[in-house]
C-alpha positions as protocol buffer text, in pm:
chain_id: "A"
residue {
  index: 1
  type: SER
  ca { x: -2145 y: 524 z: -7208 }
}
residue {
  index: 2
  type: GLU
  ca { x: -2084 y: 908 z: -7143 }
}
residue {
  index: 3
  type: LEU
  ca { x: -2348 y: 950 z: -6931 }
}
residue {
  index: 4
  type: SER
  ca { x: -2306 y: 654 z: -6717 }
}
residue {
  index: 5
  type: VAL
  ca { x: -1942 y: 849 z: -6686 }
}
residue {
  index: 6
  type: LEU
  ca { x: -2170 y: 1166 z: -6630 }
}
residue {
  index: 7
  type: MET
  ca { x: -2385 y: 996 z: -6335 }
}
residue {
  index: 8
  type: HIS
  ca { x: -2116 y: 824 z: -6175 }
}
residue {
  index: 9
  type: SER
  ca { x: -1950 y: 1133 z: -6125 }
}
residue {
  index: 10
  type: PHE
  ca { x: -2277 y: 1300 z: -6013 }
}
residue {
  index: 11
  type: ASN
  ca { x: -2340 y: 1016 z: -5756 }
}
residue {
  index: 12
  type: SER
  ca { x: -1961 y: 1010 z: -5608 }
}
residue {
  index: 13
  type: VAL
  ca { x: -2010 y: 1378 z: -5531 }
}
residue {
  index: 14
  type: MET
  ca { x: -2374 y: 1361 z: -5442 }
}
residue {
  index: 15
  type: THR
  ca { x: -2343 y: 1070 z: -5204 }
}
residue {
  index: 16
  type: LEU
  ca { x: -2001 y: 1073 z: -5043 }
}
residue {
  index: 17
  type: GLY
  ca { x: -1954 y: 1480 z: -5097 }
}
residue {
  index: 18
  type: GLN
  ca { x: -1614 y: 1358 z: -5250 }
}
residue {
  index: 19
  type: PRO
  ca { x: -1490 y: 1671 z: -5457 }
}
residue {
  index: 20
  type: VAL
  ca { x: -1490 y: 1578 z: -5873 }
}
residue {
  index: 21
  type: MET
  ca { x: -1372 y: 1751 z: -6140 }
}
residue {
  index: 22
  type: THR
  ca { x: -1547 y: 1590 z: -6514 }
}
residue {
  index: 23
  type: ALA
  ca { x: -1479 y: 1728 z: -6887 }
}
residue {
  index: 24
  type: VAL
  ca { x: -1702 y: 1672 z: -7130 }
}
residue {
  index: 25
  type: SER
  ca { x: -1534 y: 1764 z: -7468 }
}
residue {
  index: 26
  type: GLY
  ca { x: -1547 y: 1794 z: -7821 }
}
residue {
  index: 27
  type: HIS
  ca { x: -1631 y: 1956 z: -8162 }
}
residue {
  index: 28
  type: GLY
  ca { x: -1859 y: 2242 z: -8166 }
}
residue {
  index: 29
  type: GLY
  ca { x: -2280 y: 2105 z: -8146 }
}
residue {
  index: 30
  type: MET
  ca { x: -2169 y: 1757 z: -8100 }
}
residue {
  index: 31
  type: GLY
  ca { x: -2418 y: 1738 z: -7766 }
}
residue {
  index: 32
  type: LYS
  ca { x: -2206 y: 1860 z: -7506 }
}
residue {
  index: 33
  type: THR
  ca { x: -2441 y: 2102 z: -7328 }
}
residue {
  index: 34
  type: THR
  ca { x: -2755 y: 1785 z: -7348 }
}
residue {
  index: 35
  type: LEU
  ca { x: -2540 y: 1552 z: -7230 }
}
residue {
  index: 36
  type: VAL
  ca { x: -2473 y: 1766 z: -6917 }
}
residue {
  index: 37
  type: ASN
  ca { x: -2833 y: 1892 z: -6943 }
}
residue {
  index: 38
  type: GLN
  ca { x: -2927 y: 1501 z: -6811 }
}
residue {
  index: 39
  type: ILE
  ca { x: -2810 y: 1560 z: -6449 }
}
residue {
  index: 40
  type: THR
  ca { x: -3098 y: 1858 z: -6385 }
}
residue {
  index: 41
  type: LYS
  ca { x: -3320 y: 1595 z: -6286 }
}
residue {
  index: 42
  type: PRO
  ca { x: -3164 y: 1368 z: -6015 }
}
residue {
  index: 43
  type: LEU
  ca { x: -2993 y: 1708 z: -5926 }
}
residue {
  index: 44
  type: LYS
  ca { x: -3335 y: 1840 z: -5796 }
}
residue {
  index: 45
  type: GLU
  ca { x: -3448 y: 1488 z: -5661 }
}
residue {
  index: 46
  type: ARG
  ca { x: -3202 y: 1598 z: -5447 }
}
residue {
  index: 47
  type: ASN
  ca { x: -3301 y: 2003 z: -5421 }
}
residue {
  index: 48
  type: GLY
  ca { x: -3008 y: 2044 z: -5539 }
}
residue {
  index: 49
  type: TYR
  ca { x: -2874 y: 2387 z: -5729 }
}
residue {
  index: 50
  type: LEU
  ca { x: -2743 y: 2402 z: -6094 }
}
residue {
  index: 51
  type: ILE
  ca { x: -2506 y: 2707 z: -6171 }
}
residue {
  index: 52
  type: SER
  ca { x: -2432 y: 2746 z: -6529 }
}
residue {
  index: 53
  type: GLY
  ca { x: -2197 y: 2986 z: -6737 }
}
residue {
  index: 54
  type: LYS
  ca { x: -2085 y: 3029 z: -7066 }
}
residue {
  index: 55
  type: PHE
  ca { x: -1756 y: 3171 z: -7169 }
}
residue {
  index: 56
  type: ASP
  ca { x: -1782 y: 3337 z: -7553 }
}
residue {
  index: 57
  type: LEU
  ca { x: -1522 y: 3547 z: -7760 }
}
residue {
  index: 58
  type: ASP
  ca { x: -1637 y: 3869 z: -7626 }
}
residue {
  index: 59
  type: GLY
  ca { x: -1346 y: 3919 z: -7414 }
}
residue {
  index: 60
  type: ARG
  ca { x: -1500 y: 4024 z: -7077 }
}
residue {
  index: 61
  type: SER
  ca { x: -1331 y: 4145 z: -6758 }
}
residue {
  index: 62
  type: PRO
  ca { x: -1137 y: 3830 z: -6548 }
}
residue {
  index: 63
  type: ASP
  ca { x: -1340 y: 3563 z: -6412 }
}
residue {
  index: 64
  type: SER
  ca { x: -1656 y: 3772 z: -6460 }
}
residue {
  index: 65
  type: VAL
  ca { x: -1855 y: 3440 z: -6665 }
}
residue {
  index: 66
  type: ILE
  ca { x: -1789 y: 3249 z: -6275 }
}
residue {
  index: 67
  type: PHE
  ca { x: -1929 y: 3520 z: -6067 }
}
residue {
  index: 68
  type: SER
  ca { x: -2178 y: 3618 z: -6330 }
}
residue {
  index: 69
  type: ALA
  ca { x: -2318 y: 3291 z: -6282 }
}
residue {
  index: 70
  type: ILE
  ca { x: -2312 y: 3275 z: -5944 }
}
residue {
  index: 71
  type: ASP
  ca { x: -2511 y: 3595 z: -5953 }
}
residue {
  index: 72
  type: SER
  ca { x: -2725 y: 3428 z: -6139 }
}
residue {
  index: 73
  type: PHE
  ca { x: -2844 y: 3150 z: -5942 }
}
residue {
  index: 74
  type: PHE
  ca { x: -2866 y: 3419 z: -5651 }
}
residue {
  index: 75
  type: GLY
  ca { x: -3146 y: 3629 z: -5855 }
}
residue {
  index: 76
  type: SER
  ca { x: -3290 y: 3325 z: -5924 }
}
residue {
  index: 77
  type: LEU
  ca { x: -3315 y: 3208 z: -5570 }
}
residue {
  index: 78
  type: MET
  ca { x: -3457 y: 3575 z: -5471 }
}
residue {
  index: 79
  type: GLU
  ca { x: -3755 y: 3528 z: -5739 }
}
residue {
  index: 80
  type: GLY
  ca { x: -3812 y: 3200 z: -5602 }
}
residue {
  index: 81
  type: GLY
  ca { x: -3687 y: 3023 z: -5360 }
}
residue {
  index: 82
  type: ASP
  ca { x: -3867 y: 2899 z: -5007 }
}
residue {
  index: 83
  type: ASP
  ca { x: -3821 y: 3182 z: -4766 }
}
residue {
  index: 84
  type: ASP
  ca { x: -3665 y: 2832 z: -4535 }
}
residue {
  index: 85
  type: VAL
  ca { x: -3437 y: 2764 z: -4741 }
}
residue {
  index: 86
  type: LYS
  ca { x: -3334 y: 3136 z: -4818 }
}
residue {
  index: 87
  type: SER
  ca { x: -3301 y: 3157 z: -4411 }
}
residue {
  index: 88
  type: ARG
  ca { x: -3051 y: 2901 z: -4412 }
}
residue {
  index: 89
  type: LEU
  ca { x: -2832 y: 3017 z: -4660 }
}
residue {
  index: 90
  type: LYS
  ca { x: -2826 y: 3342 z: -4538 }
}
residue {
  index: 91
  type: GLN
  ca { x: -2728 y: 3211 z: -4226 }
}
residue {
  index: 92
  type: ARG
  ca { x: -2443 y: 2954 z: -4357 }
}
residue {
  index: 93
  type: ILE
  ca { x: -2288 y: 3222 z: -4575 }
}
residue {
  index: 94
  type: THR
  ca { x: -2318 y: 3477 z: -4248 }
}
residue {
  index: 95
  type: ASP
  ca { x: -2100 y: 3181 z: -4075 }
}
residue {
  index: 96
  type: VAL
  ca { x: -1903 y: 3116 z: -4359 }
}
residue {
  index: 97
  type: VAL
  ca { x: -1820 y: 3420 z: -4553 }
}
residue {
  index: 98
  type: GLY
  ca { x: -1811 y: 3711 z: -4245 }
}
residue {
  index: 99
  type: GLY
  ca { x: -1878 y: 4050 z: -4286 }
}
residue {
  index: 100
  type: PHE
  ca { x: -1600 y: 4187 z: -4488 }
}
residue {
  index: 101
  type: GLY
  ca { x: -1662 y: 3946 z: -4712 }
}
residue {
  index: 102
  type: ALA
  ca { x: -2034 y: 3978 z: -4808 }
}
residue {
  index: 103
  type: ASP
  ca { x: -1895 y: 4401 z: -4886 }
}
residue {
  index: 104
  type: VAL
  ca { x: -1639 y: 4254 z: -5144 }
}
residue {
  index: 105
  type: LEU
  ca { x: -1848 y: 3966 z: -5293 }
}
residue {
  index: 106
  type: ILE
  ca { x: -2126 y: 4201 z: -5311 }
}
residue {
  index: 107
  type: LYS
  ca { x: -1950 y: 4410 z: -5575 }
}
residue {
  index: 108
  type: SER
  ca { x: -1921 y: 4156 z: -5860 }
}
residue {
  index: 109
  type: ILE
  ca { x: -2277 y: 3965 z: -5679 }
}
residue {
  index: 110
  type: PRO
  ca { x: -2499 y: 4216 z: -5656 }
}
residue {
  index: 111
  type: ASN
  ca { x: -2795 y: 3955 z: -5619 }
}
residue {
  index: 112
  type: LEU
  ca { x: -2630 y: 3806 z: -5314 }
}
residue {
  index: 113
  type: GLY
  ca { x: -2693 y: 4179 z: -5133 }
}
residue {
  index: 114
  type: LYS
  ca { x: -3059 y: 4100 z: -5160 }
}
residue {
  index: 115
  type: LEU
  ca { x: -3024 y: 3792 z: -5017 }
}
residue {
  index: 116
  type: VAL
  ca { x: -2797 y: 3908 z: -4683 }
}
residue {
  index: 117
  type: GLU
  ca { x: -2890 y: 4258 z: -4662 }
}
residue {
  index: 118
  type: ASN
  ca { x: -2789 y: 4475 z: -4393 }
}
residue {
  index: 119
  type: ALA
  ca { x: -2676 y: 4116 z: -4125 }
}
residue {
  index: 120
  type: TYR
  ca { x: -2297 y: 4267 z: -4167 }
}
residue {
  index: 121
  type: THR
  ca { x: -2064 y: 4554 z: -4033 }
}
residue {
  index: 122
  type: HIS
  ca { x: -1739 y: 4563 z: -4220 }
}
residue {
  index: 123
  type: THR
  ca { x: -1445 y: 4414 z: -3995 }
}
residue {
  index: 124
  type: CYS
  ca { x: -1217 y: 4147 z: -4149 }
}
residue {
  index: 125
  type: ASN
  ca { x: -848 y: 4149 z: -4349 }
}
residue {
  index: 126
  type: ASP
  ca { x: -858 y: 4295 z: -4672 }
}
residue {
  index: 127
  type: GLN
  ca { x: -571 y: 4079 z: -4810 }
}
residue {
  index: 128
  type: VAL
  ca { x: -828 y: 3842 z: -4833 }
}
residue {
  index: 129
  type: SER
  ca { x: -852 y: 3755 z: -5242 }
}
residue {
  index: 130
  type: ARG
  ca { x: -1209 y: 3795 z: -5362 }
}
residue {
  index: 131
  type: GLN
  ca { x: -1170 y: 3460 z: -5554 }
}
residue {
  index: 132
  type: VAL
  ca { x: -1074 y: 3297 z: -5179 }
}
residue {
  index: 133
  type: LEU
  ca { x: -1428 y: 3474 z: -5096 }
}
residue {
  index: 134
  type: LEU
  ca { x: -1568 y: 3313 z: -5429 }
}
residue {
  index: 135
  type: CYS
  ca { x: -1463 y: 2943 z: -5297 }
}
residue {
  index: 136
  type: LYS
  ca { x: -1590 y: 3056 z: -4923 }
}
residue {
  index: 137
  type: LEU
  ca { x: -1955 y: 3143 z: -5048 }
}
residue {
  index: 138
  type: ILE
  ca { x: -1957 y: 2822 z: -5239 }
}
residue {
  index: 139
  type: SER
  ca { x: -1849 y: 2623 z: -4979 }
}
residue {
  index: 140
  type: ALA
  ca { x: -2204 y: 2785 z: -4790 }
}
residue {
  index: 141
  type: ILE
  ca { x: -2399 y: 2721 z: -5020 }
}
residue {
  index: 142
  type: ALA
  ca { x: -2333 y: 2330 z: -5121 }
}
residue {
  index: 143
  type: ASP
  ca { x: -2438 y: 2039 z: -4864 }
}
residue {
  index: 144
  type: ARG
  ca { x: -2549 y: 1760 z: -4871 }
}
residue {
  index: 145
  type: GLU
  ca { x: -2921 y: 1862 z: -4821 }
}
residue {
  index: 146
  type: ASN
  ca { x: -2844 y: 2087 z: -5095 }
}
residue {
  index: 147
  type: PRO
  ca { x: -2579 y: 1967 z: -5339 }
}
residue {
  index: 148
  type: ILE
  ca { x: -2464 y: 2187 z: -5641 }
}
residue {
  index: 149
  type: VAL
  ca { x: -2323 y: 2151 z: -5965 }
}
residue {
  index: 150
  type: ILE
  ca { x: -2134 y: 2398 z: -6153 }
}
residue {
  index: 151
  type: VAL
  ca { x: -2118 y: 2402 z: -6509 }
}
residue {
  index: 152
  type: ILE
  ca { x: -1900 y: 2626 z: -6739 }
}
residue {
  index: 153
  type: ASP
  ca { x: -1917 y: 2584 z: -7119 }
}
residue {
  index: 154
  type: ASP
  ca { x: -1700 y: 2669 z: -7359 }
}
residue {
  index: 155
  type: ILE
  ca { x: -1386 y: 2722 z: -7107 }
}
residue {
  index: 156
  type: GLN
  ca { x: -1146 y: 2695 z: -7379 }
}
residue {
  index: 157
  type: TRP
  ca { x: -1246 y: 3059 z: -7485 }
}
residue {
  index: 158
  type: ALA
  ca { x: -1169 y: 3093 z: -7084 }
}
residue {
  index: 159
  type: ASP
  ca { x: -874 y: 3404 z: -6992 }
}
residue {
  index: 160
  type: GLU
  ca { x: -604 y: 3232 z: -6766 }
}
residue {
  index: 161
  type: THR
  ca { x: -714 y: 3387 z: -6433 }
}
residue {
  index: 162
  type: SER
  ca { x: -1084 y: 3222 z: -6485 }
}
residue {
  index: 163
  type: LEU
  ca { x: -941 y: 2872 z: -6529 }
}
residue {
  index: 164
  type: ASP
  ca { x: -742 y: 2964 z: -6220 }
}
residue {
  index: 165
  type: VAL
  ca { x: -1062 y: 3007 z: -6012 }
}
residue {
  index: 166
  type: LEU
  ca { x: -1183 y: 2733 z: -6147 }
}
residue {
  index: 167
  type: GLN
  ca { x: -905 y: 2525 z: -6043 }
}
residue {
  index: 168
  type: MET
  ca { x: -990 y: 2672 z: -5691 }
}
residue {
  index: 169
  type: ILE
  ca { x: -1316 y: 2561 z: -5679 }
}
residue {
  index: 170
  type: ALA
  ca { x: -1243 y: 2263 z: -5822 }
}
residue {
  index: 171
  type: THR
  ca { x: -992 y: 2205 z: -5586 }
}
residue {
  index: 172
  type: ASP
  ca { x: -1124 y: 2324 z: -5274 }
}
residue {
  index: 173
  type: PRO
  ca { x: -1105 y: 2092 z: -4958 }
}
residue {
  index: 174
  type: ASP
  ca { x: -1385 y: 2265 z: -4776 }
}
residue {
  index: 175
  type: ILE
  ca { x: -1584 y: 2284 z: -5086 }
}
residue {
  index: 176
  type: THR
  ca { x: -1794 y: 1917 z: -5089 }
}
residue {
  index: 177
  type: TYR
  ca { x: -2106 y: 1800 z: -5225 }
}
residue {
  index: 178
  type: CYS
  ca { x: -1978 y: 2028 z: -5512 }
}
residue {
  index: 179
  type: LEU
  ca { x: -1974 y: 1848 z: -5895 }
}
residue {
  index: 180
  type: CYS
  ca { x: -1734 y: 2095 z: -6156 }
}
residue {
  index: 181
  type: VAL
  ca { x: -1857 y: 2026 z: -6491 }
}
residue {
  index: 182
  type: GLY
  ca { x: -1629 y: 2183 z: -6782 }
}
residue {
  index: 183
  type: CYS
  ca { x: -1712 y: 2183 z: -7131 }
}
residue {
  index: 184
  type: TYR
  ca { x: -1489 y: 2299 z: -7425 }
}
residue {
  index: 185
  type: ARG
  ca { x: -1446 y: 2264 z: -7788 }
}
residue {
  index: 186
  type: ASP
  ca { x: -1135 y: 2015 z: -7852 }
}
residue {
  index: 187
  type: ASP
  ca { x: -1094 y: 2114 z: -8197 }
}
residue {
  index: 188
  type: ASP
  ca { x: -809 y: 2374 z: -8164 }
}
residue {
  index: 189
  type: LYS
  ca { x: -509 y: 2221 z: -8021 }
}
residue {
  index: 190
  type: LEU
  ca { x: -366 y: 2570 z: -7899 }
}
residue {
  index: 191
  type: LEU
  ca { x: -717 y: 2667 z: -7759 }
}
residue {
  index: 192
  type: THR
  ca { x: -754 y: 2344 z: -7599 }
}
residue {
  index: 193
  type: GLN
  ca { x: -396 y: 2321 z: -7433 }
}
residue {
  index: 194
  type: LYS
  ca { x: -454 y: 2540 z: -7169 }
}
residue {
  index: 195
  type: VAL
  ca { x: -781 y: 2319 z: -7051 }
}
residue {
  index: 196
  type: THR
  ca { x: -557 y: 2022 z: -7051 }
}
residue {
  index: 197
  type: ARG
  ca { x: -320 y: 2221 z: -6843 }
}
residue {
  index: 198
  type: MET
  ca { x: -570 y: 2310 z: -6629 }
}
residue {
  index: 199
  type: LEU
  ca { x: -707 y: 1965 z: -6609 }
}
residue {
  index: 200
  type: SER
  ca { x: -390 y: 1794 z: -6479 }
}
residue {
  index: 201
  type: ARG
  ca { x: -363 y: 2088 z: -6228 }
}
residue {
  index: 202
  type: ILE
  ca { x: -710 y: 1951 z: -6104 }
}
residue {
  index: 203
  type: LYS
  ca { x: -595 y: 1592 z: -6139 }
}
residue {
  index: 204
  type: SER
  ca { x: -324 y: 1627 z: -5892 }
}
residue {
  index: 205
  type: HIS
  ca { x: -578 y: 1677 z: -5633 }
}
residue {
  index: 206
  type: VAL
  ca { x: -907 y: 1551 z: -5694 }
}
residue {
  index: 207
  type: THR
  ca { x: -1056 y: 1314 z: -5960 }
}
residue {
  index: 208
  type: VAL
  ca { x: -1117 y: 1394 z: -6232 }
}
residue {
  index: 209
  type: MET
  ca { x: -1304 y: 1250 z: -6525 }
}
residue {
  index: 210
  type: SER
  ca { x: -1297 y: 1288 z: -6891 }
}
residue {
  index: 211
  type: ILE
  ca { x: -1594 y: 1234 z: -7173 }
}
residue {
  index: 212
  type: ASN
  ca { x: -1508 y: 1311 z: -7524 }
}
residue {
  index: 213
  type: LEU
  ca { x: -1847 y: 1315 z: -7740 }
}
residue {
  index: 214
  type: VAL
  ca { x: -1713 y: 1155 z: -8107 }
}
residue {
  index: 215
  type: PRO
  ca { x: -1847 y: 1155 z: -8475 }
}
residue {
  index: 216
  type: LEU
  ca { x: -2098 y: 911 z: -8507 }
}
residue {
  index: 217
  type: GLU
  ca { x: -1913 y: 660 z: -8708 }
}
residue {
  index: 218
  type: LYS
  ca { x: -2104 y: 664 z: -9086 }
}
residue {
  index: 219
  type: GLU
  ca { x: -2172 y: 276 z: -9050 }
}
residue {
  index: 220
  type: SER
  ca { x: -2343 y: 361 z: -8720 }
}
residue {
  index: 221
  type: VAL
  ca { x: -2573 y: 669 z: -8856 }
}
residue {
  index: 222
  type: ASN
  ca { x: -2710 y: 400 z: -9152 }
}
residue {
  index: 223
  type: ALA
  ca { x: -2788 y: 207 z: -8912 }
}
residue {
  index: 224
  type: MET
  ca { x: -2941 y: 400 z: -8725 }
}
residue {
  index: 225
  type: ILE
  ca { x: -3168 y: 508 z: -9001 }
}
residue {
  index: 226
  type: SER
  ca { x: -3197 y: 172 z: -9179 }
}
């Protein structure tokens, strides 16, 4: 079943740490979000974090949805996270991202600044892109004790830059214990093409699990309500 495929992806990442990309497709209203939400309980049982974002047709700046999703995660962490958890995470970010990296990322992830405070001094290579730094940040967040699931919805409306960032996250060898889930509508062939191309590129590096939700046949619906 669709849920079995999703949980297989989840368990593979949570147990082995190996990267897996899961793509969930289907027409609008087919229950893609409801299916993916089934991960919430087992993720919580593993002390994991859920990071979620959603694209729309508002024409936001490139890759802002992904950065906003990470910012919301840090916002929630600072409001209700355990102090010991925040302290350990702050130390991991210190070790992995570095001073300049934090300075760059805080411009796009302001809630990160609430965690790291004034822990850094500005020293590093100015040529490091914020997308690369974002991958470093995610690698610092996710580990065996605190795995993460990143769910990005409606990626058929994502700009090419955002799809590139999602591909970077899904294929970065330094990011472990992180399951990436991309949900998209497949009823527009033109929009679906760019998602398919991204998934094909990801597949050359890591496992991609595909779930396609289809409408129930009339006979199946009649059997359910009879």
